Amino acid sequence: MDWLQPLINGLAIGGVYALFALGYTLVFSILGVINFAHGAVFTLGAYLTYALAGGRFSFNGLLASAALPFSLPFALALILGSLLAGGASLLIEQVAFRPLRKRQADSLLTLISSLGAAVFIVNLIQILVGAEIYTFPSNIYGDLPSAINFGSSDRPIQIRTVQIILFGVAIAMFSLLTWLINGTRIGHALKAVAEDATTASLLGIDPERYIRFTFFLSGVLGGLAGALVGTSVSITGPYFGIAYGLKGLSVMVLGGLGNIPGTIAGGLVLGLAEAWVPPQWSGYRDAVAFALLFAILLIRPQGLFSRARTEKV
């Protein structure tokens, strides 16, 4: 049973990696570009959820010692914070992506524009609330125990409750997204726009409408992932999303560019790889994970789970 704890930990963090990376994958599937501002949206979602749940900011920044006059239940704060993060992602699309897309600019310029948006958001967060670490209350999940014993009294295997919640939420979102893409008219329209926006417009589909929806959905997923990670390891500052942004990009490459099932599987593989790193090597966990990515891409440059023809949205 000693394998159970790293297995659950790996699935939990891998699920969050995949949830976050799906935001990259959705935008790449539609536009063929990477949204580098997605990591900033991840960070923004964590701060928004913290504020909506009744958190008070520290003594630095323009919002020093500020707090909202109300406190929402965490579940409601999580949903609203994620939706607001989706709104921020939609605004990024309007400012950093649409003008260049209208001018048919090179995709490299769009990438640089999104990077500029990320830097702006991160610095704006620091100006407003400082660079302190913010921690959610220990009882943020109500009366649930902090850990659950999956072993015996003689050989306890303590799994943090937040890890189980992270994995459960990730699975629920994967299921919802799969249904949305494969079982609804919106999903079919997204597939059409991803395949050929010009042909889709001739069939009566408005590509711009579905591009906006894609950015909004991407932001919701990123903000949700940021808030969930924040409850697990705290919000470590405005640059909170950078490390996770790198992991998200790695997961997207590992699973195959534009491949939604591959992104989910890639996130779980990366999370499990990190979880099985021995404790004495914990400082090298990121190195082990990226070494695995490098080794796999040497064998399959198209990604571990990509088919001969990469499936788009």
mmCIF file of C-alpha atoms in Angstrom, residues 6-241:
data_model
loop_
_atom_site.group_PDB
_atom_site.id
_atom_site.type_symbol
_atom_site.label_atom_id
_atom_site.label_comp_id
_atom_site.label_asym_id
_atom_site.label_seq_id
_atom_site.Cartn_x
_atom_site.Cartn_y
_atom_site.Cartn_z
ATOM 1 C CA PRO A 6 2.306 8.878 -4.336
ATOM 2 C CA LEU A 7 -0.344 7.575 -6.735
ATOM 3 C CA ILE A 8 -3.086 9.812 -5.329
ATOM 4 C CA ASN A 9 -0.721 12.772 -4.957
ATOM 5 C CA GLY A 10 0.424 12.317 -8.552
ATOM 6 C CA LEU A 11 -3.113 12.074 -9.891
ATOM 7 C CA ALA A 12 -4.137 15.184 -7.947
ATOM 8 C CA ILE A 13 -1.322 17.425 -9.136
ATOM 9 C CA GLY A 14 -1.423 15.862 -12.605
ATOM 10 C CA GLY A 15 -5.123 16.619 -12.830
ATOM 11 C CA VAL A 16 -4.431 20.277 -12.044
ATOM 12 C CA TYR A 17 -1.614 20.375 -14.617
ATOM 13 C CA ALA A 18 -3.984 18.964 -17.218
ATOM 14 C CA LEU A 19 -6.802 21.338 -16.217
ATOM 15 C CA PHE A 20 -4.476 24.292 -16.630
ATOM 16 C CA ALA A 21 -2.899 22.991 -19.863
ATOM 17 C CA LEU A 22 -6.328 22.529 -21.448
ATOM 18 C CA GLY A 23 -6.566 26.314 -21.565
ATOM 19 C CA TYR A 24 -3.442 26.424 -23.724
ATOM 20 C CA THR A 25 -4.721 23.550 -25.865
ATOM 21 C CA LEU A 26 -8.117 25.097 -26.574
ATOM 22 C CA VAL A 27 -6.627 28.370 -27.820
ATOM 23 C CA PHE A 28 -3.936 26.588 -29.822
ATOM 24 C CA SER A 29 -6.556 24.355 -31.432
ATOM 25 C CA ILE A 30 -8.522 27.340 -32.679
ATOM 26 C CA LEU A 31 -5.813 29.890 -33.547
ATOM 27 C CA GLY A 32 -2.624 27.855 -33.786
ATOM 28 C CA VAL A 33 -0.853 30.176 -31.315
ATOM 29 C CA ILE A 34 0.140 29.881 -27.658
ATOM 30 C CA ASN A 35 -1.420 32.305 -25.197
ATOM 31 C CA PHE A 36 1.443 33.184 -22.845
ATOM 32 C CA ALA A 37 -0.936 35.294 -20.755
ATOM 33 C CA HIS A 38 -2.633 32.099 -19.566
ATOM 34 C CA GLY A 39 -0.243 31.802 -16.599
ATOM 35 C CA ALA A 40 -1.204 35.306 -15.478
ATOM 36 C CA VAL A 41 -4.888 34.325 -15.659
ATOM 37 C CA PHE A 42 -4.039 31.318 -13.461
ATOM 38 C CA THR A 43 -2.582 33.723 -10.875
ATOM 39 C CA LEU A 44 -5.493 36.121 -11.195
ATOM 40 C CA GLY A 45 -8.004 33.339 -10.544
ATOM 41 C CA ALA A 46 -6.259 32.466 -7.286
ATOM 42 C CA TYR A 47 -6.258 36.082 -6.039
ATOM 43 C CA LEU A 48 -9.881 36.673 -7.055
ATOM 44 C CA THR A 49 -11.069 33.534 -5.264
ATOM 45 C CA TYR A 50 -9.061 34.481 -2.182
ATOM 46 C CA ALA A 51 -10.661 37.942 -2.106
ATOM 47 C CA LEU A 52 -14.199 36.647 -2.711
ATOM 48 C CA ALA A 53 -13.801 34.055 0.057
ATOM 49 C CA GLY A 54 -13.183 36.871 2.547
ATOM 50 C CA GLY A 55 -9.403 37.097 2.415
ATOM 51 C CA ARG A 56 -7.694 40.295 3.542
ATOM 52 C CA PHE A 57 -4.700 41.683 1.683
ATOM 53 C CA SER A 58 -1.445 42.578 3.396
ATOM 54 C CA PHE A 59 0.126 45.932 4.240
ATOM 55 C CA ASN A 60 1.726 46.517 0.823
ATOM 56 C CA GLY A 61 0.217 47.746 -2.415
ATOM 57 C CA LEU A 62 -2.582 50.118 -3.275
ATOM 58 C CA LEU A 63 -5.083 47.732 -1.670
ATOM 59 C CA ALA A 64 -3.135 47.446 1.581
ATOM 60 C CA SER A 65 -5.240 45.880 4.374
ATOM 61 C CA ALA A 66 -8.265 45.881 2.071
ATOM 62 C CA ALA A 67 -10.986 43.250 2.085
ATOM 63 C CA LEU A 68 -14.386 42.933 0.492
ATOM 64 C CA PRO A 69 -17.355 43.890 2.720
ATOM 65 C CA PHE A 70 -18.734 40.366 2.289
ATOM 66 C CA SER A 71 -17.452 36.820 2.362
ATOM 67 C CA LEU A 72 -18.793 34.164 0.004
ATOM 68 C CA PRO A 73 -18.868 30.423 0.704
ATOM 69 C CA PHE A 74 -15.776 28.905 -0.850
ATOM 70 C CA ALA A 75 -17.639 26.935 -3.534
ATOM 71 C CA LEU A 76 -19.388 30.096 -4.723
ATOM 72 C CA ALA A 77 -16.167 32.126 -4.500
ATOM 73 C CA LEU A 78 -14.396 29.454 -6.574
ATOM 74 C CA ILE A 79 -17.052 29.536 -9.291
ATOM 75 C CA LEU A 80 -17.283 33.332 -9.415
ATOM 76 C CA GLY A 81 -13.494 33.769 -9.289
ATOM 77 C CA SER A 82 -13.096 31.339 -12.191
ATOM 78 C CA LEU A 83 -15.744 33.168 -14.231
ATOM 79 C CA LEU A 84 -14.034 36.500 -13.578
ATOM 80 C CA ALA A 85 -10.744 34.947 -14.692
ATOM 81 C CA GLY A 86 -12.572 33.875 -17.847
ATOM 82 C CA GLY A 87 -13.666 37.482 -18.323
ATOM 83 C CA ALA A 88 -10.049 38.625 -17.952
ATOM 84 C CA SER A 89 -8.990 36.100 -20.600
ATOM 85 C CA LEU A 90 -11.720 37.426 -22.890
ATOM 86 C CA LEU A 91 -10.373 40.956 -22.384
ATOM 87 C CA ILE A 92 -6.873 39.725 -23.265
ATOM 88 C CA GLU A 93 -8.263 38.340 -26.511
ATOM 89 C CA GLN A 94 -9.867 41.689 -27.331
ATOM 90 C CA VAL A 95 -6.708 43.693 -26.620
ATOM 91 C CA ALA A 96 -3.750 41.431 -27.438
ATOM 92 C CA PHE A 97 -5.068 38.988 -30.030
ATOM 93 C CA ARG A 98 -7.939 40.427 -32.069
ATOM 94 C CA PRO A 99 -6.202 43.551 -33.474
ATOM 95 C CA LEU A 100 -3.296 41.460 -34.740
ATOM 96 C CA ARG A 101 -5.623 38.767 -36.078
ATOM 97 C CA LYS A 102 -7.604 41.382 -38.022
ATOM 98 C CA ARG A 103 -4.371 42.539 -39.635
ATOM 99 C CA GLN A 104 -3.318 38.935 -40.325
ATOM 100 C CA ALA A 105 -0.098 39.529 -38.422
ATOM 101 C CA ASP A 106 2.546 36.854 -38.023
ATOM 102 C CA SER A 107 1.840 34.403 -35.203
ATOM 103 C CA LEU A 108 5.141 35.360 -33.546
ATOM 104 C CA LEU A 109 3.815 38.891 -33.046
ATOM 105 C CA THR A 110 0.706 37.472 -31.397
ATOM 106 C CA LEU A 111 2.858 35.402 -29.069
ATOM 107 C CA ILE A 112 4.872 38.486 -28.074
ATOM 108 C CA SER A 113 1.648 40.448 -27.572
ATOM 109 C CA SER A 114 0.304 37.794 -25.194
ATOM 110 C CA LEU A 115 3.601 37.825 -23.310
ATOM 111 C CA GLY A 116 3.269 41.572 -22.898
ATOM 112 C CA ALA A 117 -0.263 41.125 -21.554
ATOM 113 C CA ALA A 118 1.069 38.588 -19.029
ATOM 114 C CA VAL A 119 3.765 40.983 -17.795
ATOM 115 C CA PHE A 120 1.194 43.769 -17.462
ATOM 116 C CA ILE A 121 -1.216 41.636 -15.405
ATOM 117 C CA VAL A 122 1.500 40.292 -13.110
ATOM 118 C CA ASN A 123 2.867 43.769 -12.412
ATOM 119 C CA LEU A 124 -0.633 45.150 -11.891
ATOM 120 C CA ILE A 125 -1.287 42.464 -9.266
ATOM 121 C CA GLN A 126 1.945 43.365 -7.486
ATOM 122 C CA ILE A 127 1.093 47.063 -7.509
ATOM 123 C CA LEU A 128 -2.355 46.355 -6.064
ATOM 124 C CA VAL A 129 -1.668 43.714 -3.411
ATOM 125 C CA GLY A 130 2.100 43.427 -3.050
ATOM 126 C CA ALA A 131 4.247 40.310 -3.314
ATOM 127 C CA GLU A 132 3.379 38.651 0.008
ATOM 128 C CA ILE A 133 2.276 35.049 0.356
ATOM 129 C CA TYR A 134 -1.465 34.618 0.891
ATOM 130 C CA THR A 135 -2.833 31.495 2.506
ATOM 131 C CA PHE A 136 -6.422 30.290 2.449
ATOM 132 C CA PRO A 137 -7.933 29.427 5.860
ATOM 133 C CA SER A 138 -7.325 25.865 7.020
ATOM 134 C CA ASN A 139 -11.090 25.274 7.160
ATOM 135 C CA ILE A 140 -11.715 26.529 3.615
ATOM 136 C CA TYR A 141 -13.317 23.170 2.765
ATOM 137 C CA GLY A 142 -15.597 23.258 5.779
ATOM 138 C CA ASP A 143 -15.625 20.525 8.393
ATOM 139 C CA LEU A 144 -13.809 17.971 6.255
ATOM 140 C CA PRO A 145 -10.773 16.425 7.955
ATOM 141 C CA SER A 146 -7.401 17.711 6.835
ATOM 142 C CA ALA A 147 -6.364 14.186 5.801
ATOM 143 C CA ILE A 148 -7.959 10.775 5.260
ATOM 144 C CA ASN A 149 -6.290 7.536 6.301
ATOM 145 C CA PHE A 150 -6.364 4.961 3.492
ATOM 146 C CA GLY A 151 -4.232 2.524 5.466
ATOM 147 C CA SER A 152 -4.575 0.896 8.845
ATOM 148 C CA SER A 153 -3.901 2.118 12.352
ATOM 149 C CA ASP A 154 -0.603 0.245 12.288
ATOM 150 C CA ARG A 155 0.451 1.485 8.851
ATOM 151 C CA PRO A 156 -1.395 4.758 8.210
ATOM 152 C CA ILE A 157 -1.433 6.235 4.712
ATOM 153 C CA GLN A 158 -2.503 9.815 5.171
ATOM 154 C CA ILE A 159 -3.796 11.522 2.035
ATOM 155 C CA ARG A 160 -4.540 15.238 2.281
ATOM 156 C CA THR A 161 -8.206 15.930 1.692
ATOM 157 C CA VAL A 162 -7.348 18.838 -0.592
ATOM 158 C CA GLN A 163 -5.483 16.432 -2.899
ATOM 159 C CA ILE A 164 -8.581 14.262 -3.233
ATOM 160 C CA ILE A 165 -10.734 17.347 -3.886
ATOM 161 C CA LEU A 166 -8.309 18.600 -6.540
ATOM 162 C CA PHE A 167 -8.469 15.299 -8.385
ATOM 163 C CA GLY A 168 -12.259 15.085 -8.072
ATOM 164 C CA VAL A 169 -12.773 18.604 -9.450
ATOM 165 C CA ALA A 170 -10.344 17.904 -12.289
ATOM 166 C CA ILE A 171 -12.211 14.725 -13.274
ATOM 167 C CA ALA A 172 -15.538 16.575 -13.162
ATOM 168 C CA MET A 173 -14.201 19.344 -15.406
ATOM 169 C CA PHE A 174 -12.683 16.832 -17.839
ATOM 170 C CA SER A 175 -16.052 15.097 -18.129
ATOM 171 C CA LEU A 176 -17.893 18.389 -18.607
ATOM 172 C CA LEU A 177 -15.450 19.569 -21.267
ATOM 173 C CA THR A 178 -15.612 16.251 -23.109
ATOM 174 C CA TRP A 179 -19.404 16.476 -23.184
ATOM 175 C CA LEU A 180 -19.259 20.101 -24.334
ATOM 176 C CA ILE A 181 -16.869 19.344 -27.201
ATOM 177 C CA ASN A 182 -18.400 16.076 -28.384
ATOM 178 C CA GLY A 183 -22.063 16.320 -27.425
ATOM 179 C CA THR A 184 -23.225 19.881 -28.052
ATOM 180 C CA ARG A 185 -23.724 22.218 -31.007
ATOM 181 C CA ILE A 186 -21.148 24.562 -29.469
ATOM 182 C CA GLY A 187 -18.583 21.791 -29.521
ATOM 183 C CA HIS A 188 -19.329 20.910 -33.138
ATOM 184 C CA ALA A 189 -19.036 24.575 -34.106
ATOM 185 C CA LEU A 190 -15.684 24.810 -32.300
ATOM 186 C CA LYS A 191 -14.448 21.785 -34.244
ATOM 187 C CA ALA A 192 -15.536 23.402 -37.488
ATOM 188 C CA VAL A 193 -13.780 26.693 -36.695
ATOM 189 C CA ALA A 194 -10.650 24.822 -35.623
ATOM 190 C CA GLU A 195 -10.652 22.850 -38.878
ATOM 191 C CA ASP A 196 -11.225 25.778 -41.238
ATOM 192 C CA ALA A 197 -12.593 29.120 -40.064
ATOM 193 C CA THR A 198 -13.324 30.317 -43.613
ATOM 194 C CA THR A 199 -15.386 27.259 -44.495
ATOM 195 C CA ALA A 200 -17.146 27.446 -41.124
ATOM 196 C CA SER A 201 -18.186 31.039 -41.821
ATOM 197 C CA LEU A 202 -19.645 29.954 -45.177
ATOM 198 C CA LEU A 203 -21.770 27.442 -43.261
ATOM 199 C CA GLY A 204 -23.238 30.191 -41.098
ATOM 200 C CA ILE A 205 -20.882 29.866 -38.129
ATOM 201 C CA ASP A 206 -19.422 33.083 -36.725
ATOM 202 C CA PRO A 207 -15.716 32.275 -36.071
ATOM 203 C CA GLU A 208 -15.152 35.388 -33.963
ATOM 204 C CA ARG A 209 -17.939 34.413 -31.600
ATOM 205 C CA TYR A 210 -16.425 30.991 -30.991
ATOM 206 C CA ILE A 211 -12.916 32.373 -30.662
ATOM 207 C CA ARG A 212 -14.193 34.627 -27.872
ATOM 208 C CA PHE A 213 -15.943 31.681 -26.250
ATOM 209 C CA THR A 214 -12.723 29.645 -26.443
ATOM 210 C CA PHE A 215 -10.744 32.344 -24.659
ATOM 211 C CA PHE A 216 -13.423 32.653 -21.990
ATOM 212 C CA LEU A 217 -13.485 28.892 -21.402
ATOM 213 C CA SER A 218 -9.691 28.814 -21.358
ATOM 214 C CA GLY A 219 -9.633 31.532 -18.695
ATOM 215 C CA VAL A 220 -12.224 29.732 -16.572
ATOM 216 C CA LEU A 221 -10.101 26.571 -16.594
ATOM 217 C CA GLY A 222 -6.939 28.533 -15.788
ATOM 218 C CA GLY A 223 -8.559 30.511 -12.982
ATOM 219 C CA LEU A 224 -10.081 27.363 -11.502
ATOM 220 C CA ALA A 225 -6.717 25.596 -11.534
ATOM 221 C CA GLY A 226 -5.030 28.600 -9.903
ATOM 222 C CA ALA A 227 -7.557 28.800 -7.086
ATOM 223 C CA LEU A 228 -7.358 25.056 -6.392
ATOM 224 C CA VAL A 229 -3.569 25.130 -6.265
ATOM 225 C CA GLY A 230 -3.776 28.184 -4.016
ATOM 226 C CA THR A 231 -5.805 26.236 -1.458
ATOM 227 C CA SER A 232 -3.190 23.484 -1.517
ATOM 228 C CA VAL A 233 0.137 25.339 -1.441
ATOM 229 C CA SER A 234 -0.860 29.014 -0.851
ATOM 230 C CA ILE A 235 -0.569 31.912 -3.292
ATOM 231 C CA THR A 236 3.155 32.554 -3.416
ATOM 232 C CA GLY A 237 3.051 35.940 -5.122
ATOM 233 C CA PRO A 238 2.203 37.621 -8.439
ATOM 234 C CA TYR A 239 4.576 35.267 -10.286
ATOM 235 C CA PHE A 240 2.687 32.315 -8.846
ATOM 236 C CA GLY A 241 1.631 31.101 -12.288
#
